[in-house]
XYZ file of C-alpha atoms in Angstrom:
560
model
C 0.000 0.000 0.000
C 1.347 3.616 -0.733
C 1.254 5.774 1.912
C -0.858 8.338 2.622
C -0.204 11.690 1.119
C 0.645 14.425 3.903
C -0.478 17.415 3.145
C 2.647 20.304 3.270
C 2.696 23.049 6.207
C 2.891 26.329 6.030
C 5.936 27.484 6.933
C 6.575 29.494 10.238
C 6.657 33.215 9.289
C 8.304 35.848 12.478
C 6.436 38.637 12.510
C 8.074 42.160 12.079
C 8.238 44.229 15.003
C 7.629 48.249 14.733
C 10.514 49.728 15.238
C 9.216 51.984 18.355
C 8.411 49.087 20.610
C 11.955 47.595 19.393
C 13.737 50.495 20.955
C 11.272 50.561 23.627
C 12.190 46.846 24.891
C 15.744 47.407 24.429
C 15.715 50.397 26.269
C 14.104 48.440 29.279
C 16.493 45.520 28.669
C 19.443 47.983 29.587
C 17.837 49.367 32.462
C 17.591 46.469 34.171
C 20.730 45.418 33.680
C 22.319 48.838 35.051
C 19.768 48.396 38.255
C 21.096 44.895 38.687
C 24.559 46.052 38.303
C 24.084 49.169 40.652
C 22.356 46.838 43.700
C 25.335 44.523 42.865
C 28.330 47.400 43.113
C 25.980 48.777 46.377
C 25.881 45.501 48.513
C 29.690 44.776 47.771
C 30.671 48.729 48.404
C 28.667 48.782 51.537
C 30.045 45.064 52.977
C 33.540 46.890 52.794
C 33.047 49.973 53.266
C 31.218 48.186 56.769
C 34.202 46.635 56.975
C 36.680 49.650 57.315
C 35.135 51.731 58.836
C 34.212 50.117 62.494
C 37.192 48.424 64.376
C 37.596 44.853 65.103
C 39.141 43.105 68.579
C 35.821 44.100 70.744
C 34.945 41.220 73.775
C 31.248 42.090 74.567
C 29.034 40.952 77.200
C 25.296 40.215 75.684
C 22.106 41.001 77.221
C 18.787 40.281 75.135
C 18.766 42.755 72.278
C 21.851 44.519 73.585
C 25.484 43.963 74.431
C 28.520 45.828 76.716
C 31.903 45.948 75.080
C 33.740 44.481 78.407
C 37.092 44.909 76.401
C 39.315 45.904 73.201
C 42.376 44.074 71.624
C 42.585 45.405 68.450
C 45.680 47.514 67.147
C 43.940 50.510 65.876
C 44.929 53.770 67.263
C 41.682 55.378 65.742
C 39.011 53.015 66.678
C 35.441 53.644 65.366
C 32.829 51.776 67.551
C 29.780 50.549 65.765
C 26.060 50.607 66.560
C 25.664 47.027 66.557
C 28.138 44.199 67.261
C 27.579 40.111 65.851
C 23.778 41.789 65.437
C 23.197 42.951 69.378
C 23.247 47.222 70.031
C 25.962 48.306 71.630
C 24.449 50.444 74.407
C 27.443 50.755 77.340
C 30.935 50.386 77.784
C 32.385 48.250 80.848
C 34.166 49.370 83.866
C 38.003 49.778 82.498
C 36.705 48.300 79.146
C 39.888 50.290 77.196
C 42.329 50.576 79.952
C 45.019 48.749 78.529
C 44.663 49.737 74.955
C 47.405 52.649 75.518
C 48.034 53.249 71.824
C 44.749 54.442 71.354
C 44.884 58.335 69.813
C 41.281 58.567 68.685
C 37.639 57.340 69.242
C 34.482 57.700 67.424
C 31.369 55.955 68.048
C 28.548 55.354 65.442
C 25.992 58.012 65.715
C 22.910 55.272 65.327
C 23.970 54.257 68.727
C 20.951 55.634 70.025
C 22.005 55.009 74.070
C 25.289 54.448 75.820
C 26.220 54.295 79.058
C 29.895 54.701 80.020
C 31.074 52.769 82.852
C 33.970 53.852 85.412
C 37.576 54.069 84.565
C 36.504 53.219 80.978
C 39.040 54.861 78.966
C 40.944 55.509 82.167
C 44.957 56.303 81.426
C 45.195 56.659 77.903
C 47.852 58.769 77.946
C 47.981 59.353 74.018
C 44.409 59.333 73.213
C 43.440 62.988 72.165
C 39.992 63.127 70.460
C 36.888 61.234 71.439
C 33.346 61.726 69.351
C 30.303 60.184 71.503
C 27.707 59.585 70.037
C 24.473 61.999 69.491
C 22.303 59.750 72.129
C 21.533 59.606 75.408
C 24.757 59.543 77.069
C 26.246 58.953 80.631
C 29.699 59.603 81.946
C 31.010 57.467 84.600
C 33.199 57.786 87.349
C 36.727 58.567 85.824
C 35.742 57.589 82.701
C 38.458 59.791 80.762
C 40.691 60.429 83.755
C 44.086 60.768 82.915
C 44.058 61.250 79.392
C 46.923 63.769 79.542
C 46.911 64.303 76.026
C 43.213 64.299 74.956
C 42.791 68.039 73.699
C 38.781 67.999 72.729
C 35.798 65.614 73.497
C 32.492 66.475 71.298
C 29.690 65.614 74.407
C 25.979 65.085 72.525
C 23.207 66.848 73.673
C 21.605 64.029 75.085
C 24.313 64.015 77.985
C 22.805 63.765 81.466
C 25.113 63.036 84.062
C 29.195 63.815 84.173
C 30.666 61.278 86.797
C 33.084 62.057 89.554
C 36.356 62.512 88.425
C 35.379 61.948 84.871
C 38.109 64.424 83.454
C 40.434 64.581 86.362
C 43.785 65.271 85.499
C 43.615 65.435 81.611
C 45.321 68.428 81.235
C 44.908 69.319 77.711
C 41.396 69.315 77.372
C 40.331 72.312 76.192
C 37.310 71.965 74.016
C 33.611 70.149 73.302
C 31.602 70.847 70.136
C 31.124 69.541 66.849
C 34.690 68.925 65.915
C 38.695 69.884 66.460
C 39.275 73.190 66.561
C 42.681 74.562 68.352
C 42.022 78.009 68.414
C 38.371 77.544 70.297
C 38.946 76.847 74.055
C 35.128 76.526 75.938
C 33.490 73.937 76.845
C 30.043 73.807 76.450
C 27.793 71.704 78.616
C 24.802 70.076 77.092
C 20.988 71.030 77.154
C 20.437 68.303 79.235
C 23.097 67.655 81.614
C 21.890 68.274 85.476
C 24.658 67.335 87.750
C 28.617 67.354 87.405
C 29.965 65.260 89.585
C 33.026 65.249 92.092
C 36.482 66.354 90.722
C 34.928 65.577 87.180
C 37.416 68.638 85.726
C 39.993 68.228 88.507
C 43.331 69.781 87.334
C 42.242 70.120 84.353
C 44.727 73.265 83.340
C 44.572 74.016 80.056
C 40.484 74.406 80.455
C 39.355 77.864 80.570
C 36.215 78.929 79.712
C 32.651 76.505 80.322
C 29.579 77.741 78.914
C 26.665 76.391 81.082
C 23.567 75.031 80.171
C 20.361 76.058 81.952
C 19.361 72.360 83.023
C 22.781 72.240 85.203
C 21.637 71.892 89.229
C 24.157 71.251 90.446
C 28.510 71.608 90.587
C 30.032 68.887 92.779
C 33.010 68.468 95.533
C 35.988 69.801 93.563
C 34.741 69.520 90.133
C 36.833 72.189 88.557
C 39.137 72.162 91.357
C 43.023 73.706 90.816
C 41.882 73.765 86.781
C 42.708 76.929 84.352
C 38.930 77.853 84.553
C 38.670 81.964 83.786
C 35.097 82.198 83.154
C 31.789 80.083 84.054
C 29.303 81.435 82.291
C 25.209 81.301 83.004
C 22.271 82.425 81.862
C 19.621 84.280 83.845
C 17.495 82.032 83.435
C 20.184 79.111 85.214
C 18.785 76.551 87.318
C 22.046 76.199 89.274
C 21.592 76.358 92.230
C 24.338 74.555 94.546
C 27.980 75.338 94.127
C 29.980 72.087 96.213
C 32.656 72.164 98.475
C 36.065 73.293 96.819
C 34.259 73.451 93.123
C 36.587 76.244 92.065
C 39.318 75.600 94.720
C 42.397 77.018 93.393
C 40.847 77.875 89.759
C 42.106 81.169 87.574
C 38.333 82.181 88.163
C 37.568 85.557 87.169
C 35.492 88.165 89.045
C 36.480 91.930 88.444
C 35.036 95.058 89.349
C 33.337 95.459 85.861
C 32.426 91.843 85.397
C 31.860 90.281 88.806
C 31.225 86.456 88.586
C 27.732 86.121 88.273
C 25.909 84.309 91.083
C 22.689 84.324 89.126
C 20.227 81.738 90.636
C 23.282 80.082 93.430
C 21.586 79.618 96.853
C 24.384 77.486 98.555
C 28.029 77.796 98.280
C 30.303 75.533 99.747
C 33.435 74.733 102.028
C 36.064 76.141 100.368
C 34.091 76.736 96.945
C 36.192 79.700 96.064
C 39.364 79.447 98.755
C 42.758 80.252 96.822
C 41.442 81.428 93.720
C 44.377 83.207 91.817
C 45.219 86.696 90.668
C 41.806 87.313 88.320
C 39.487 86.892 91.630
C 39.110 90.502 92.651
C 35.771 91.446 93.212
C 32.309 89.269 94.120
C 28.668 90.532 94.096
C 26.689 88.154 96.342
C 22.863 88.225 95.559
C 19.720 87.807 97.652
C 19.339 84.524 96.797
C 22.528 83.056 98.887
C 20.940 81.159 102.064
C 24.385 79.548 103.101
C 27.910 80.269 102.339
C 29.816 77.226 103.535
C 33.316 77.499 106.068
C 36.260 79.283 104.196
C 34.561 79.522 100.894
C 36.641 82.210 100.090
C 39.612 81.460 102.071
C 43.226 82.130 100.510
C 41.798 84.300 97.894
C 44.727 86.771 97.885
C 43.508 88.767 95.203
C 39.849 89.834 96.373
C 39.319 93.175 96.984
C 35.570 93.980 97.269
C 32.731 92.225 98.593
C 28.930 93.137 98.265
C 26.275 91.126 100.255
C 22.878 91.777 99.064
C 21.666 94.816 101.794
C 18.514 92.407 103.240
C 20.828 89.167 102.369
C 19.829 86.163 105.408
C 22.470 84.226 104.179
C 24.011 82.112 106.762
C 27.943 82.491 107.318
C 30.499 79.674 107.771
C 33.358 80.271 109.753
C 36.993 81.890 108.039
C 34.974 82.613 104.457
C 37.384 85.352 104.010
C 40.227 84.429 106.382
C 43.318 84.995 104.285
C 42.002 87.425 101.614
C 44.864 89.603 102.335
C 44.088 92.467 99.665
C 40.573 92.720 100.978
C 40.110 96.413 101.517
C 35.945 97.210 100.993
C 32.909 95.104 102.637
C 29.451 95.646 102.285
C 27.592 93.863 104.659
C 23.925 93.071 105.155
C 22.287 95.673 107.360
C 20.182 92.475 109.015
C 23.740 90.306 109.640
C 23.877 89.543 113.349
C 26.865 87.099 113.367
C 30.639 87.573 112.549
C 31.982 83.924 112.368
C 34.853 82.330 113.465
C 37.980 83.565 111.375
C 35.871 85.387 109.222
C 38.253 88.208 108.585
C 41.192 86.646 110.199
C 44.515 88.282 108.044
C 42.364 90.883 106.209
C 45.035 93.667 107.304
C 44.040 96.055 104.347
C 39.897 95.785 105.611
C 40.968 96.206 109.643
C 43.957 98.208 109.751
C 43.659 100.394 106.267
C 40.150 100.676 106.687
C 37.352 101.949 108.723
C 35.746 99.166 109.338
C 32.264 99.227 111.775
C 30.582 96.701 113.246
C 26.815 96.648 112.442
C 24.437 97.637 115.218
C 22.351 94.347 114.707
C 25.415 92.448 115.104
C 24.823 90.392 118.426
C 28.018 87.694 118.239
C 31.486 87.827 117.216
C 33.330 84.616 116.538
C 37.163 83.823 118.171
C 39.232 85.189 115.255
C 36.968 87.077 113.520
C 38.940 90.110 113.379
C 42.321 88.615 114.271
C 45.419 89.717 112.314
C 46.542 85.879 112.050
C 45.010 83.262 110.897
C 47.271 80.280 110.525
C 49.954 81.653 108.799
C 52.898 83.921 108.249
C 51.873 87.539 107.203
C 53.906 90.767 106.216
C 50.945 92.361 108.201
C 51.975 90.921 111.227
C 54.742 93.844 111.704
C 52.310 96.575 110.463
C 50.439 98.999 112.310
C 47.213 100.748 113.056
C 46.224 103.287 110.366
C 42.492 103.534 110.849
C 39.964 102.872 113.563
C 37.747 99.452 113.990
C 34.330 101.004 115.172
C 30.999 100.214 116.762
C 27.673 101.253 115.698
C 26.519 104.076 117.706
C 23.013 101.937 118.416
C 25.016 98.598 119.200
C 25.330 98.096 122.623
C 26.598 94.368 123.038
C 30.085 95.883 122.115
C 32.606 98.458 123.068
C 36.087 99.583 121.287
C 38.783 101.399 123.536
C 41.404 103.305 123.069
C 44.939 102.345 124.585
C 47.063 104.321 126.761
C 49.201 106.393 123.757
C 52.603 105.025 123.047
C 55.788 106.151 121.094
C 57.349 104.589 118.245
C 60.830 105.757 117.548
C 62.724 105.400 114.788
C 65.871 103.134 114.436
C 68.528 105.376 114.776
C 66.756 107.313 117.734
C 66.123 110.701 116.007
C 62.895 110.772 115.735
C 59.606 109.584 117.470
C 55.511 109.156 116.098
C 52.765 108.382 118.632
C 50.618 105.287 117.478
C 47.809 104.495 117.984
C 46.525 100.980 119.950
C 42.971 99.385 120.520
C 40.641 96.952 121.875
C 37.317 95.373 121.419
C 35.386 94.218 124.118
C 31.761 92.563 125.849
C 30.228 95.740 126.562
C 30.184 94.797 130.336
C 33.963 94.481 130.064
C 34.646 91.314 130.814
C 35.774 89.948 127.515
C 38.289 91.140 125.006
C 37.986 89.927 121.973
C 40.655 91.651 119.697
C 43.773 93.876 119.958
C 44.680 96.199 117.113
C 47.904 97.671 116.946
C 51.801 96.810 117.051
C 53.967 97.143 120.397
C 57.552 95.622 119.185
C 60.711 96.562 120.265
C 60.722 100.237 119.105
C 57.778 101.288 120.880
C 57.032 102.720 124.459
C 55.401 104.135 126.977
C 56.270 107.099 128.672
C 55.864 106.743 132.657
C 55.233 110.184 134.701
C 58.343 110.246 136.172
C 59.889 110.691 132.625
C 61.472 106.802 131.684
C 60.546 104.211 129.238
C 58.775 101.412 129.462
C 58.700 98.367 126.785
C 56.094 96.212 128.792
C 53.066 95.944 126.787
C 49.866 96.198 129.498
C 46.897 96.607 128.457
C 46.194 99.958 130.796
C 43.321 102.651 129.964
C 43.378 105.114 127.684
C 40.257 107.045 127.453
C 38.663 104.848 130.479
C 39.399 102.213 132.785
C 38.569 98.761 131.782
C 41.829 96.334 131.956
C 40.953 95.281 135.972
C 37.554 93.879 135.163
C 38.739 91.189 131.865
C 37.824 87.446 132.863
C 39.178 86.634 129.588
C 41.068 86.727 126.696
C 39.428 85.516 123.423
C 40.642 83.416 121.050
C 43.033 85.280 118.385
C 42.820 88.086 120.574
C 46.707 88.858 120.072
C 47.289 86.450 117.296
C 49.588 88.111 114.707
C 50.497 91.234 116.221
C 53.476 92.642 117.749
C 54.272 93.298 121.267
C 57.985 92.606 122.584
C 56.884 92.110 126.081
C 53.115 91.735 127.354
C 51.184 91.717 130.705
C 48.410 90.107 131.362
C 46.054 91.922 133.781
C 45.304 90.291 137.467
C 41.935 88.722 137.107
C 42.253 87.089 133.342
C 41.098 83.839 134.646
C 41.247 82.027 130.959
C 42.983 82.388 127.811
C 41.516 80.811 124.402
C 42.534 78.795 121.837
C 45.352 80.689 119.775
C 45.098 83.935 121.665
C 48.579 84.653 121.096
C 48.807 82.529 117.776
C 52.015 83.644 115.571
C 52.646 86.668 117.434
C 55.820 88.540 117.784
C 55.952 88.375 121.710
C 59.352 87.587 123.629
C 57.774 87.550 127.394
C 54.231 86.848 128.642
C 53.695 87.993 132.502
C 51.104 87.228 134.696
C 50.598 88.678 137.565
C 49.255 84.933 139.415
C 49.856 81.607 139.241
C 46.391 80.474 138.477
C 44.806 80.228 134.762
C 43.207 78.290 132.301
C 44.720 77.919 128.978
C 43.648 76.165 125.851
C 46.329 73.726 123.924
C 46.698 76.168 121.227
C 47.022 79.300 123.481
C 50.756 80.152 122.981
C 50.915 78.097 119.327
C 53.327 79.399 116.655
C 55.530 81.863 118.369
C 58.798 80.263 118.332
C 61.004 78.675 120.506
C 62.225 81.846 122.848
C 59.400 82.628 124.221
C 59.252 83.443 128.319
C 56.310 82.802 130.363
C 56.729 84.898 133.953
C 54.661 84.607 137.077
C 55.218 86.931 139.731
C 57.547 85.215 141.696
C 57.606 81.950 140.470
C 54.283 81.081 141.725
C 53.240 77.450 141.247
C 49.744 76.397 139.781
C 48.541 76.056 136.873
C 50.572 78.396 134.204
C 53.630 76.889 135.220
C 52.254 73.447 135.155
C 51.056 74.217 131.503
C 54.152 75.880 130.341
C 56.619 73.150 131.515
C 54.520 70.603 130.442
C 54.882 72.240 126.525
C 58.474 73.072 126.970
C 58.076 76.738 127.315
C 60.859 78.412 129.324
C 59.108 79.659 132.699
C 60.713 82.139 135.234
C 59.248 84.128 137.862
C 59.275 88.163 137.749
C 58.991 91.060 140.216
C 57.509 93.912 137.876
C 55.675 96.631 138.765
């Protein structure tokens, strides 16, 4: 059989494409491969560029969704810390995390960090580290985080910064700087909106810091914080909500405060121990406002410089004990017209303010404090030798105290040509039973001139204007501290000395007139090895029980 006949197909004809929707698809076609190619190049850029530009060598410690770096042993000496470590946050830094990375000159953190929390003694000791970038977050500064970074120059702190720890900056004596980034001729640093406390020491020594721009939010200063540092200026707003200035916060500091800018107190209401004492030569002149309710003891102690001070004229502030003791230049005091306490020490060494000056006590002033108006006040002074230029006064409507005058004495010159009368006085209880300060100089050029025409170099404290000496119980403390007097007797019926009464004083002989008196530890403290204590004829009791027992030479006397 022949087979069947198969009929021919038509062959397959490709139909002709218009020549728009050619370009069209080819167009498309090269698109997508440039996309492709552009995700491609993006995904292998971004895996290096990941890859250089965060360090490697961090130990972490992981907690849920988060992680501490507890440590670093990498070899970069600019390490970049990332957000995100092995796929946990990195939200704090252990406790001495980077101690032992001392090659370290440079440290940025990721700015999608978005907390952080730096532990104590973190970076402590990197002695060549010199620029650290936190990162813009929430932010807190341990304990000596950055202590001791001698070298480190400028720290950029974000504005989500709350607390500074204590000692956090202590002893890196370079830094000069915060902000946005290096800048060697800008030298302020600038506390952020929302830090509140700074804590102990935090800018301890730190010298080459001089000017800190604070932020409203700031409460509070702590113990020391910019204690001994190169601080010049501390500047607030009016609308600050400072309010407490710690013990020794500017101890030592270049702080200024001059007659045309005096540092500005703004909203302070407490000031503490020693919060200004030994401020250096820019310290001249302090305004203190209303709001003051406590100055703390010897705030301003040591400040050698000051020259003015203004209390508020209704200030209640209450007064610590020395806060000016020392302030040797002080010449001008306003006090408050409502003050009714001069403290311990308060003006203790402020020759210029008691013996250059008019100075009054206030008629609402009801107790004065041992020392308050004492020449010496713990150590050495050129004022010591000086003498009485002006007159300490008492308000004509204060009648708790009394000021007398001295029996005149003579001062004559060294070669003998030529004498000056000078002037000597004393505060007292106005029922006359205590004396609470001498003012003047008695040394070995002065006298008295007896009626029957001789000399006498024996200090006594015998009436001028009225007599008073026979009715003292006692002798204050400071009372004679500082001050010159060759030879001094005490009168009859002192029955006790205080603490320091003759403290650093230029006296040769004390004589008493009996044997019988009680006298503090401190009474005859700092005036040298040749000192003499008499009692009329050698009495025994208790003066010569006291003087033997501190090595003091005693002998008995026969004066008149």
């Amino acid at each position: 059989m022949s087979d069947p006949v198969q009929e021919p197909q038509s062959p397959v004809v490709a139909k002709k494409l218009n020549p728009k929707n050619a370009k069209v698809i080819a167009l498309v076609s090269i698109l997508v491969v440039v996309v492709a190619a552009v995700v491609v190049m993006s995904v292998v850029l971004a895996t290096r560029r990941g890859s250089q530009s965060f360090s490697k060598g961090f130990t972490t410690e992981v907690s849920g969704r988060d992680c501490t770096i507890t440590a670093y042993s990498g070899e970069d000496t600019n390490v970049k810390i990332p957000a995100s470590i092995n796929g946990k946050k990195v939200s704090a830094i252990a406790k001495g995390a980077f101690a032992q990375s001392k090659s370290i000159e440079n440290i940025e953190f990721s700015d999608s960090i978005s907390k952080l929390d730096i532990g104590e003694g973190a970076f402590e000791g990197l002695t060549k580290l010199q620029y650290v970038k936190l990162p813009d977050a929430s932010v807190t500064i341990g304990n000596n985080a950055f202590k001791g970074c001698t070298q480190m120059t400028h720290i950029v702190l974000p504005s989500g910064l709350t607390s500074i720890g204590e000692g956090a900056f202590a002893n890196t004596t370079n830094l000069k700087y915060t902000g946005s980034g290096p800048d060697e001729n800008d030298q302020a640093v600038v506390l952020p909106a929302n830090l509140t406390s700074i804590g102990k020491e935090a800018f301890l020594k730190c010298t080459a810091l001089l000017n800190v721009q604070v932020n409203d939010n700031l409460t509070s200063v702590g113990e020391g914080a910019f204690e001994s540092s190169g601080l010049k200026t501390f500047a607030m707003s009016a609308s600050s909500k400072l309010t407490v200035l710690g013990d020794r916060a500017f101890y030592g500091a270049n702080i200024a405060s001059g007659q045309e800018t005096p540092f500005d107190f703004v909203n302070i209401t407490s000031i503490g121990n020693e919060a200004f004492a030994a401020c250096r030569s820019n310290f001249t002149h302090i305004v203190l406002p209303k709001t003051i309710k406590a100055i703390g003891d010897e705030a301003f102690a040591g400040a050698r410089s000051l020259r003015s001070v203004k209390f508020a004229s209704d200030s209640e502030a209450i007064l610590g004990k020395g806060i000016f003791q020392g302030c040797t230049q002080l010449r001008e005091t306003t006090l408050s017209e409502s003050l009714k306490e001069l403290p311990e020490r308060m003006f203790a060494g402020c020759y210029y303010l008691l013996y250059d000056n008019d100075f009054q006590i206030g008629k609402n002033i009801e107790k004065i404090g041992d020392g308050a108006l004492s020449l010496f006040y713990g150590q050495t002074t050129s004022s010591r030798t000086s003498y009485l230029n002006k007159r300490v006064t008492v308000h004509a409507e204060n009648e708790r105290f009394v000021v007398f005058e001295l029996a005149e004495c003579w001062y004559s010159s060294n070669d003998g040509q030529s004498e000056t009368k000078r002037t000597q006085t004393v505060l007292m209880s106005a029922d006359k039973k205590e004396l609470i300060a001498y003012f003047g100089a008695f040394d070995e050029n002065c006298y008295y001139k007896t009626q029957d025409g001789r000399k006498s170099q024996i200090f006594k404290l015998t009436e001028g204007s009225e007599k008073f000496w026979e009715e003292i119980e006692t002798i204050r403390g400071y009372a004679f501290a500082g001050v010159r007097a060759a030879n001094i007797y005490v009168p009859p019926h002192v029955n006790r000395i205080g603490d320091y009464a003759f403290a650093g004083a230029d006296i040769d002989t004390v004589y008493f007139e009996g044997g019988n008196c009680t006298l503090s530890d401190e009474t005859f403290s700092d005036m040298g090895e040749d000192l003499i204590v008499c009692v009329r004829g050698g009495a025994d009791g208790t003066i010569k029980e006291y003087v033997l027992r501190k090595g003091i030479a005693f002998q008995g006397h026969t004066i008149s």
